[in-house]
Short mmCIF file of C-alpha atoms in Angstrom, two decimals:
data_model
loop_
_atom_site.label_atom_id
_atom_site.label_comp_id
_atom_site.label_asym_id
_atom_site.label_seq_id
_atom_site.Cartn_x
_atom_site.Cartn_y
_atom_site.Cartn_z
CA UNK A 1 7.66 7.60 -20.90
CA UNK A 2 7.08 4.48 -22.56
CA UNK A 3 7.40 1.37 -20.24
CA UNK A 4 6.83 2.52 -16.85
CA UNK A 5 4.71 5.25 -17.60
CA UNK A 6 2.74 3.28 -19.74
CA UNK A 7 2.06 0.91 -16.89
CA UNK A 8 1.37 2.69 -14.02
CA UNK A 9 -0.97 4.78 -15.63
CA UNK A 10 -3.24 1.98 -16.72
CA UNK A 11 -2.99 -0.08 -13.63
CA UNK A 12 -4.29 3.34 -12.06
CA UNK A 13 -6.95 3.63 -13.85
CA UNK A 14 -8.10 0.31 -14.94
CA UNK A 15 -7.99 -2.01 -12.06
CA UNK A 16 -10.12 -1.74 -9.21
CA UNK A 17 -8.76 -0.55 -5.74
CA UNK A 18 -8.29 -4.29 -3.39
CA UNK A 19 -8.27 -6.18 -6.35
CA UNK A 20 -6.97 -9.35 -5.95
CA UNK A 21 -3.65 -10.02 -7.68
CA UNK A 22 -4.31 -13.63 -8.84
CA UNK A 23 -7.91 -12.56 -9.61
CA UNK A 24 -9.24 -11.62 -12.78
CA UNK A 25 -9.66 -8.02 -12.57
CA UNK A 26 -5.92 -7.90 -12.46
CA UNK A 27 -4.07 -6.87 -15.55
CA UNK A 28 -0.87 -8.07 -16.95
CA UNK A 29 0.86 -5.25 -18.73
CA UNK A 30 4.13 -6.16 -21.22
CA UNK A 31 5.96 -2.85 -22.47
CA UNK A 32 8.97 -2.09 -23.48
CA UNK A 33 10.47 1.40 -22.95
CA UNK A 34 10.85 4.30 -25.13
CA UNK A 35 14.02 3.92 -26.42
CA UNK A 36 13.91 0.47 -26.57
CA UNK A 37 14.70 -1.29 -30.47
CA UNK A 38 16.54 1.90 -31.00
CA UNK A 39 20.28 1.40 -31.14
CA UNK A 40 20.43 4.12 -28.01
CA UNK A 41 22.80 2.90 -25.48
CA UNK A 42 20.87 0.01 -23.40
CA UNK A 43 17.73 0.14 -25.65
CA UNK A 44 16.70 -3.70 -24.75
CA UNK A 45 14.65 -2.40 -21.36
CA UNK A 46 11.03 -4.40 -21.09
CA UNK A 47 8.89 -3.51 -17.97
CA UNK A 48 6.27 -5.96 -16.63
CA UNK A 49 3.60 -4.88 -14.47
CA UNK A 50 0.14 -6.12 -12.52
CA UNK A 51 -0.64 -5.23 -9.05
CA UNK A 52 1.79 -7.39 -6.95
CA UNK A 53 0.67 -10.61 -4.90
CA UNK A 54 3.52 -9.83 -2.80
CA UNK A 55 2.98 -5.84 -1.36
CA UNK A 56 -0.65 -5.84 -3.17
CA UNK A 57 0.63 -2.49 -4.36
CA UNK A 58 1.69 -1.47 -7.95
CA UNK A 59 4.37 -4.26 -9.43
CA UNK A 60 7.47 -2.94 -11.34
CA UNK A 61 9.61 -5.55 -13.20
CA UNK A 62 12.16 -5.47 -15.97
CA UNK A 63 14.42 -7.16 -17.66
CA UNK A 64 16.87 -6.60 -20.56
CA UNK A 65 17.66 -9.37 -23.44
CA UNK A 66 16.04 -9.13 -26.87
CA UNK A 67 12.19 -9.86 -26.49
CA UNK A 68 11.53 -5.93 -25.50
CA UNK A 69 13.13 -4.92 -29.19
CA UNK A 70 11.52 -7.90 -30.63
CA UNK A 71 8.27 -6.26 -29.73
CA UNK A 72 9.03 -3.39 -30.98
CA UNK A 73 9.76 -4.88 -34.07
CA UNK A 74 6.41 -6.27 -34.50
CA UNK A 75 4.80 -2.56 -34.20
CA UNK A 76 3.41 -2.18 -30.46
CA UNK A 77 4.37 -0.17 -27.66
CA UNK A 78 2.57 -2.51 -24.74
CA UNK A 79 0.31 -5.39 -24.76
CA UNK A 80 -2.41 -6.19 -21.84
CA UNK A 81 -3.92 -9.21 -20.87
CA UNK A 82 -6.90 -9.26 -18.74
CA UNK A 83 -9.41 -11.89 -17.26
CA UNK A 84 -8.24 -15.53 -16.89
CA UNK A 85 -7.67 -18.17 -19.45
CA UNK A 86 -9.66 -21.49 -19.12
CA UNK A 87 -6.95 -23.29 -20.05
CA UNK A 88 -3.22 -22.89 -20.54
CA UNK A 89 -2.43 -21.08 -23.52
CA UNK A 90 0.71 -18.94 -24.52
CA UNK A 91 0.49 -15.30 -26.68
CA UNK A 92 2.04 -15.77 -30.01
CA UNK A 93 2.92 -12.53 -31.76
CA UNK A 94 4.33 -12.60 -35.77
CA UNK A 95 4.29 -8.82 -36.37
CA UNK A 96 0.39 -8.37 -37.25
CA UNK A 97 -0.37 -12.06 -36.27
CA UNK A 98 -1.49 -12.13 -32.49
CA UNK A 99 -3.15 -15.40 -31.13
CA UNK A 100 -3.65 -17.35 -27.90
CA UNK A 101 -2.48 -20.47 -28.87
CA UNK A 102 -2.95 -23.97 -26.76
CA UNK A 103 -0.26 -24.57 -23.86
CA UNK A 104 -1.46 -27.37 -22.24
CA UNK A 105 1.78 -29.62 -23.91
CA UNK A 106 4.23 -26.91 -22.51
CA UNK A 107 2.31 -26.53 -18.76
CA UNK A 108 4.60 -27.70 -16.42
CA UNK A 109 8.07 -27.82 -18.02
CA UNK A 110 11.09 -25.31 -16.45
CA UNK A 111 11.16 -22.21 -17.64
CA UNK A 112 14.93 -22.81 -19.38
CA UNK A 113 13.43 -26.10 -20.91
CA UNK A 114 10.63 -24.46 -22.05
CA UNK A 115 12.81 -21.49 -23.55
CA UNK A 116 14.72 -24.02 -25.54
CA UNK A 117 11.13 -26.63 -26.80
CA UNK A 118 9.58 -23.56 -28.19
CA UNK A 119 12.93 -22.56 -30.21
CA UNK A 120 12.68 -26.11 -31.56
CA UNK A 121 8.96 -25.43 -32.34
CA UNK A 122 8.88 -22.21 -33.72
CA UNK A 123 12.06 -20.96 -34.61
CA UNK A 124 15.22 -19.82 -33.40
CA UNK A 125 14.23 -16.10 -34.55
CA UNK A 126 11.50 -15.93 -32.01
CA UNK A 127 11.83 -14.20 -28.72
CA UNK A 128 10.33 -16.23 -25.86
CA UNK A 129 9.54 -15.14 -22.22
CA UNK A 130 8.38 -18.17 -20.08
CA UNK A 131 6.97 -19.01 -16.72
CA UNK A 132 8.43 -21.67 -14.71
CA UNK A 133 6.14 -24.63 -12.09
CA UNK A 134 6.16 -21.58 -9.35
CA UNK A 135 4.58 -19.10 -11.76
CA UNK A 136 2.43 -22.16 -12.23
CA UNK A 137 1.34 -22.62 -9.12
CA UNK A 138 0.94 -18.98 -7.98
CA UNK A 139 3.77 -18.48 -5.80
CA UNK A 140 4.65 -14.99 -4.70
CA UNK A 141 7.74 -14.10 -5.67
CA UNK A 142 7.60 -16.31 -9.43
CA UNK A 143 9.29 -14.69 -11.94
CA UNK A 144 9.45 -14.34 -16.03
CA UNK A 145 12.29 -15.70 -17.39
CA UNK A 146 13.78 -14.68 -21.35
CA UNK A 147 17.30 -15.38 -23.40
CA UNK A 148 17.85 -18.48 -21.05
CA UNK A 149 18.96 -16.05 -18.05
CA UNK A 150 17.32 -12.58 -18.28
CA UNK A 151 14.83 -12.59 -15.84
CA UNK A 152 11.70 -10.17 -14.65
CA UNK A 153 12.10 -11.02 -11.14
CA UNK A 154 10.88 -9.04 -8.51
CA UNK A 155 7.54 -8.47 -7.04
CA UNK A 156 5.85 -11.76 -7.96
CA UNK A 157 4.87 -10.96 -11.88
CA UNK A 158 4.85 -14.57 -12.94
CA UNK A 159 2.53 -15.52 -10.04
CA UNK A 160 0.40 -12.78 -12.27
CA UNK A 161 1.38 -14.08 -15.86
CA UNK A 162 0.34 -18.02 -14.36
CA UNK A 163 -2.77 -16.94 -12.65
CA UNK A 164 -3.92 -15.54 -16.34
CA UNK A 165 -2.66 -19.54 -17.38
CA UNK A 166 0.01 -17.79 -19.76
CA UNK A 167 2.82 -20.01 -19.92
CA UNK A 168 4.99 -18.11 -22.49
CA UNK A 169 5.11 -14.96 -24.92
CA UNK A 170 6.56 -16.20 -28.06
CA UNK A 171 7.62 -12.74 -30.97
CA UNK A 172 8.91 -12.21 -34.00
CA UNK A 173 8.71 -8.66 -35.93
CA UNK A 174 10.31 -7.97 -38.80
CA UNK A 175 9.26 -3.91 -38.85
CA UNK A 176 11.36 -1.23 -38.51
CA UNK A 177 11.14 2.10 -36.01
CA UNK A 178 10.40 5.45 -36.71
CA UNK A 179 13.19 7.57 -35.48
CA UNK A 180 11.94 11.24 -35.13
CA UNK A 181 15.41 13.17 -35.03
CA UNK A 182 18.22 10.09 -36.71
CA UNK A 183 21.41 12.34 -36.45
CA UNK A 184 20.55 13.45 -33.32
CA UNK A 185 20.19 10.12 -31.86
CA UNK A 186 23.38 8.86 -33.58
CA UNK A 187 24.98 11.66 -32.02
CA UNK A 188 24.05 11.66 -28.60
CA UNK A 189 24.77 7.84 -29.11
CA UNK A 190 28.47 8.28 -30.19
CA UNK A 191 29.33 10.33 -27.53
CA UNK A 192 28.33 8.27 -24.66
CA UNK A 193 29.70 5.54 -26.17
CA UNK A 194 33.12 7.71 -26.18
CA UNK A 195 32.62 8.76 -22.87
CA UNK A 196 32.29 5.41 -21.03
CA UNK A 197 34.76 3.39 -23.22
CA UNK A 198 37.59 4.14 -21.54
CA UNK A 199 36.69 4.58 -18.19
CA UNK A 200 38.38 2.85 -15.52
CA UNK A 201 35.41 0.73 -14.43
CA UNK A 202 34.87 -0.58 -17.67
CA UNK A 203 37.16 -3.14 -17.53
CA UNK A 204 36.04 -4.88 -14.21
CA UNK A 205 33.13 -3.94 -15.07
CA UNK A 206 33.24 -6.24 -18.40
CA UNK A 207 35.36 -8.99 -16.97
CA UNK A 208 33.24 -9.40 -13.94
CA UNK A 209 29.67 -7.82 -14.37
CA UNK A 210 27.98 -7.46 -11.48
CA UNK A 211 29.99 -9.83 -8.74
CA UNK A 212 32.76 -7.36 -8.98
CA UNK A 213 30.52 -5.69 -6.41
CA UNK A 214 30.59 -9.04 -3.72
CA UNK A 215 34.60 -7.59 -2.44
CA UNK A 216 33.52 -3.89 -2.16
CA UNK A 217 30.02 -5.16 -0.33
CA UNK A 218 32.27 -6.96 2.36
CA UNK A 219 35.05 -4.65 2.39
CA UNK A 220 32.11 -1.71 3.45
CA UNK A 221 30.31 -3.94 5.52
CA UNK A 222 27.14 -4.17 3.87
CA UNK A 223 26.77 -7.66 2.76
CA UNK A 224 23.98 -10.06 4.10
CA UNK A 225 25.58 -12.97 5.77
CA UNK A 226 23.10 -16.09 6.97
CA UNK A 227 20.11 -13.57 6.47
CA UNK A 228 21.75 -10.70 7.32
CA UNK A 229 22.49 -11.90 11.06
CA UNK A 230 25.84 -9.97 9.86
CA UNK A 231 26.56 -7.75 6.89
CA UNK A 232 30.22 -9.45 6.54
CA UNK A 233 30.57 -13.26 5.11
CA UNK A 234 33.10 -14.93 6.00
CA UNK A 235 33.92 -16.67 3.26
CA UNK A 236 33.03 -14.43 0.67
CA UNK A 237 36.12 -14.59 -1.48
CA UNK A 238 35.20 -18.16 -2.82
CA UNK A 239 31.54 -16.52 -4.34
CA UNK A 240 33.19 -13.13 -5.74
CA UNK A 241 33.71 -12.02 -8.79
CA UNK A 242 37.54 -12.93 -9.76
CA UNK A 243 36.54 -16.63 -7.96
CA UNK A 244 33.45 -16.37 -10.59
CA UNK A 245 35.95 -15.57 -13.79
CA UNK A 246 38.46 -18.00 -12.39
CA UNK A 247 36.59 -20.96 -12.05
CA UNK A 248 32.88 -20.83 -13.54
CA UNK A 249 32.64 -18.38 -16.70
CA UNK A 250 32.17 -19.88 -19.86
CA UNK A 251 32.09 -16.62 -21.66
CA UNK A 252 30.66 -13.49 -21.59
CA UNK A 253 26.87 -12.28 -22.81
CA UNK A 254 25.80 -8.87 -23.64
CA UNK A 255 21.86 -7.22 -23.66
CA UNK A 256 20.47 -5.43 -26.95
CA UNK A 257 22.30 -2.69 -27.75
CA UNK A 258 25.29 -2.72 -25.20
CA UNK A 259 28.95 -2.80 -25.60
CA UNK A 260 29.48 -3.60 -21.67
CA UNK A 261 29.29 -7.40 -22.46
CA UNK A 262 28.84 -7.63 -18.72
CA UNK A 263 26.50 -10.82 -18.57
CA UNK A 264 28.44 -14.52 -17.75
CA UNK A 265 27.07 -17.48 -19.23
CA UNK A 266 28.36 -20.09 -16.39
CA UNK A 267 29.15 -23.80 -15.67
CA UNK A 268 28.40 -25.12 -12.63
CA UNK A 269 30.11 -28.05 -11.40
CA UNK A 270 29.35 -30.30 -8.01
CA UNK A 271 30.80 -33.54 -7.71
CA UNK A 272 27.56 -35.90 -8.24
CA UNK A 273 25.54 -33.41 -10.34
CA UNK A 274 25.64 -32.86 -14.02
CA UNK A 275 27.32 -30.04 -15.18
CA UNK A 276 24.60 -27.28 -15.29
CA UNK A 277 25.34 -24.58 -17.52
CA UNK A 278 23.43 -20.73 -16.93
CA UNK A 279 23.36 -17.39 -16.77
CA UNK A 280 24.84 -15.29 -14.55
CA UNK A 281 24.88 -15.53 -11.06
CA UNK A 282 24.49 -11.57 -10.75
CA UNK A 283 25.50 -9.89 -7.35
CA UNK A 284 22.10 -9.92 -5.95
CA UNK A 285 21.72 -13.71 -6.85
CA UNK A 286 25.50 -14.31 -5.27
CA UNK A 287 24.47 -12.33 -2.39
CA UNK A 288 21.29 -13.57 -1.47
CA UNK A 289 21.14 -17.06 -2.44
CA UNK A 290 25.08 -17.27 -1.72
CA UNK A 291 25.69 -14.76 1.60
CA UNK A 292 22.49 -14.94 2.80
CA UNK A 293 22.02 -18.69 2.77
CA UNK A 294 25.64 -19.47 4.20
CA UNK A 295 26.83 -20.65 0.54
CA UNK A 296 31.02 -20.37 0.49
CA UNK A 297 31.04 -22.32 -2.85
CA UNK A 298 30.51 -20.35 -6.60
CA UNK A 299 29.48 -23.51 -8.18
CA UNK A 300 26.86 -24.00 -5.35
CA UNK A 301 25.74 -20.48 -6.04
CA UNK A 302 25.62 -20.83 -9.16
CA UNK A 303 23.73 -24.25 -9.22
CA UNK A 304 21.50 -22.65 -6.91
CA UNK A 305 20.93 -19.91 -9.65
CA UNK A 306 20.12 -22.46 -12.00
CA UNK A 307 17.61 -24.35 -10.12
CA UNK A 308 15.47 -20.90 -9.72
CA UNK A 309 15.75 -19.98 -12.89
CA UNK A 310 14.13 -23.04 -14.19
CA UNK A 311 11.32 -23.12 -11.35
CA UNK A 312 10.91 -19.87 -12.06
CA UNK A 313 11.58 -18.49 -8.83
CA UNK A 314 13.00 -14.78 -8.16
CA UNK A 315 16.88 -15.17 -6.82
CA UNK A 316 16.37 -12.04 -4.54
CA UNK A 317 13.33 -12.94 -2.81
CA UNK A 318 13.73 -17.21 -3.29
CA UNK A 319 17.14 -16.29 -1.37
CA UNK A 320 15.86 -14.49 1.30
CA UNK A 321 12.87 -16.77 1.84
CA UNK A 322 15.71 -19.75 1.90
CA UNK A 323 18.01 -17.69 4.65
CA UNK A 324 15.11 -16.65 6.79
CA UNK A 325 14.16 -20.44 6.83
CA UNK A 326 17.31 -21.86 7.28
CA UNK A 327 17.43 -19.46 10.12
CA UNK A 328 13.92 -20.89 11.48
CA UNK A 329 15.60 -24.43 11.38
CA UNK A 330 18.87 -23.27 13.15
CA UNK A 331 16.16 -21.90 15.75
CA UNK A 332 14.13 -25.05 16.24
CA UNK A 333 11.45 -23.35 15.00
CA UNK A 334 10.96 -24.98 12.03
CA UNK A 335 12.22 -29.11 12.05
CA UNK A 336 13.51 -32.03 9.60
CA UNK A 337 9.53 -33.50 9.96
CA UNK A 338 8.18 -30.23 8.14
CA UNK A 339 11.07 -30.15 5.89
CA UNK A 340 9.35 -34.08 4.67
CA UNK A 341 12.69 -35.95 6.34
CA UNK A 342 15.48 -33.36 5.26
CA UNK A 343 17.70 -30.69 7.40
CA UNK A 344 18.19 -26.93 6.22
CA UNK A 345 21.77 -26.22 6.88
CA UNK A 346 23.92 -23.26 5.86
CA UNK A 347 25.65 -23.34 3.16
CA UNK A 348 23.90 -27.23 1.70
CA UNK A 349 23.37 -26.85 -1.88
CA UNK A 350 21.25 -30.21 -1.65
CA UNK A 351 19.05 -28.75 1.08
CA UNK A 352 18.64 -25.78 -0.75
CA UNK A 353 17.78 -27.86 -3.92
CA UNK A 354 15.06 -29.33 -1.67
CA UNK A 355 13.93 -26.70 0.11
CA UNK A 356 12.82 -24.21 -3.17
CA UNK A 357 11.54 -27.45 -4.94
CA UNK A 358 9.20 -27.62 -1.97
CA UNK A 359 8.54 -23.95 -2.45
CA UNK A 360 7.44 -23.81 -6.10
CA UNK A 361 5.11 -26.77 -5.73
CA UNK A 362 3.69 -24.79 -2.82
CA UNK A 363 4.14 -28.59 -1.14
CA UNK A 364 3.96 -29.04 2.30
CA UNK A 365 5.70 -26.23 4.07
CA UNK A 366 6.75 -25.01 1.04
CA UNK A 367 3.07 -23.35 0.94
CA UNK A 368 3.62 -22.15 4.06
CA UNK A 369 6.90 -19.83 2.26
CA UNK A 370 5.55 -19.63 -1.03
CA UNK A 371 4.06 -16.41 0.19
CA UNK A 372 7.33 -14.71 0.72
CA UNK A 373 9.09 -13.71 4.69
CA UNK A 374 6.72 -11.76 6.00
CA UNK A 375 3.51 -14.02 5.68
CA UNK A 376 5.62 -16.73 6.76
CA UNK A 377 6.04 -14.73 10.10
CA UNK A 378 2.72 -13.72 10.39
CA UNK A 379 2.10 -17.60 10.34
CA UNK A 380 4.83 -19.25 12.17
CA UNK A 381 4.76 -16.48 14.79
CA UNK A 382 7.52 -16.95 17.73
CA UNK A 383 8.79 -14.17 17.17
CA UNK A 384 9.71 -14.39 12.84
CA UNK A 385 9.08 -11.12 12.10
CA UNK A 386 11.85 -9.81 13.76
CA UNK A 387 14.25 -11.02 11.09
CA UNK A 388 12.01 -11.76 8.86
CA UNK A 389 14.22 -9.13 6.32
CA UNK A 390 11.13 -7.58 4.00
CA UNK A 391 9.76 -4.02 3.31
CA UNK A 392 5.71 -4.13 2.45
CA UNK A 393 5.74 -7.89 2.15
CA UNK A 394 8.89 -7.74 0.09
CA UNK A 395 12.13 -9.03 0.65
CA UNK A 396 15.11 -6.65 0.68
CA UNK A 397 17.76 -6.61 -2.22
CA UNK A 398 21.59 -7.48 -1.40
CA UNK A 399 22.62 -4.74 0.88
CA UNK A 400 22.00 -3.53 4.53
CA UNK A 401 19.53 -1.20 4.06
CA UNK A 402 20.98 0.73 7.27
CA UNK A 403 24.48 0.92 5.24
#
């Protein structure tokens, strides 16, 4: 129903078997889900969708926020873009309105700057999704990025979205949905409501959102550590979630629709830096850019959260990518003279910074990774693949899959 369904069925039957991802007989499929607009529990849900450049197979991404009620709003149930663009444009939808309008004065920007240029330009009631310099520049693992920290991140969609030269999805719809059965919904709505209020998890659950989960992943030995060479970090208690509320929460940010409030807009802080201010990090983003990468430090993590984000690069898979290097470079496999003069150390927020810069310019060796673990290994050879950590070309979330 509605979103997934949706999208799988017309990737099925519209694009060609071995078609290539970046290529034009791709599609790019936005739709939200079924209950999505509706004031049912969670109902901000928008799936993305394209054959992957990652696993060439069928791409499933999602992400809460506002834009997936926003279209909604504007009356359709899924919108997709074929062929390629000549030049950078971005899809402008005003309820019946619908244009591709001229991008070229946006192309290159971050995807938070952009976020915030087009509020200035259009209007602060329009719902933007944006690409960031790796979506760009076709890197596998780009994501979408929405609400300044809401992000469709996995299996390279905005490598998809920037090989169709769409830099951004601006909405605003001012309709209303048709609810077939109102009472019932309200009902069924009420009582969940009821039924998770006061359960015990709710409160952690609210204070900390998703990093609550960093103590329990150690604690069950589970956790990637320095790409998953161990599944316990030492360390971890300076990224968890109670060294998250202590130290970098601004305040807390909530989806469409939910009462769990479990979303943390963030301030990092790094002596030398500006103060960066984001969403999040989430536990995947803590444990794979954080655990995985060495990272001891919550403001590092969640600087390191921020400069993906705006490049436009998935946390999951732009962490693992960064922890299987780093582990190259520990290995001598990989040197300071491709890294153009710098060192990839554990747990070095400035290498780090360098490292997925070099990534989502696809510059130098950065080209080499832009392709994700495993076709890194398949290039550097020497052995890679053996912890290169990936499933079908892509990279594993933030557990050990044996756990």
């Amino acid at each position: 129903l509605g979103a997934r369904g949706f999208v799988a069925k017309t990737i099925y039957d519209e694009v060609p078997r071995n078609a290539d991802p970046l290529g034009p007989e791709n599609l790019f499929i936005v739709a939200p889900g079924v209950l999505t607009g509706s004031f049912a529990p969670c109902g901000s849900k928008l799936g993305f969708g394209c054959v992957s450049p990652l696993t060439n197979g069928h791409a499933d991404s999602n992400m809460g926020g506002h834009l997936g009620p926003e279209i909604k709003y504007a009356g359709y149930d899924m919108i997709v873009l074929e062929r390629i663009s000549p030049k950078p444009v971005y899809l402008f939808i005003d309820d019946d309105a619908v244009e591709l309008r001229p991008a070229e004065q946006y192309w290159g920007m971050g995807s938070l700057d952009l976020e915030a240029r087009m509020k200035k330009d259009l209007g602060e009631d329009f719902q933007i999704a944006t690409i960031g310099p790796a979506g760009e520049n076709g890197v596998g693992f780009a994501c979408i990025t929405h609400d300044f920290g809401r992000q469709a991140g996995r299996c390279g969609v905005g490598a998809v979205m920037g090989s169709k030269r769409l830099k951004a999805i601006a909405v605003r719809g001012t309709k209303s949905l048709a609810v077939h059965d109102l009472p019932g919904l309200t009902k069924h709505t009420y009582d969940i409501i009821q039924r998770t209020k006061p359960h015990p998890n709710m409160e952690p659950w609210q204070k900390y959102g998703t990093a609550l989960f960093v103590s329990w992943a150690n604690e069950h030995g589970c956790f990637p550590s320095r790409n998953f060479q161990t599944t316990y970090h030492e360390g971890w208690e300076g990224i968890s979630g109670e060294k998250l509320a202590e130290e970098v929460l601004v305040t807390h940010k909530a989806c469409f629709g939910c009462w769990m409030n479990c979303g943390k807009y963030s301030r990092a802080r790094i002596p030398g830096k500006p103060d960066t201010y984001l969403e999040g990090p989430e536990y995947e983003t803590i444990a794979l850019c954080g655990g995985s990468c060495g990272m001891t430090d919550i403001h590092h993590v969640a600087y390191a959260n921020y400069l993906c984000d705006n490049l436009g690069l998935d946390t999951m898979s732009g962490g693992n990518v960064t922890g299987f290097a780093m582990e190259c470079y520990e290995r001598g496999i990989i040197t300071k003279d491709d890294l153009e003069g710098h060192e990839l150390r554990w747990g070095n927020i400035d290498d780090f910074e360098h490292f997925v810069g070099m990534i989502a310019a696809r510059r130098g060796i950065g080209e080499l990774f832009s392709h994700g673990t495993r076709a890194a290994a398949q290039k550097l050879g020497r052995g890679t693949i053996e912890f290169a950590e990936q499933a079908k070309g892509m990279e594993f979330s933030g557990y050990d899959t044996r756990w």
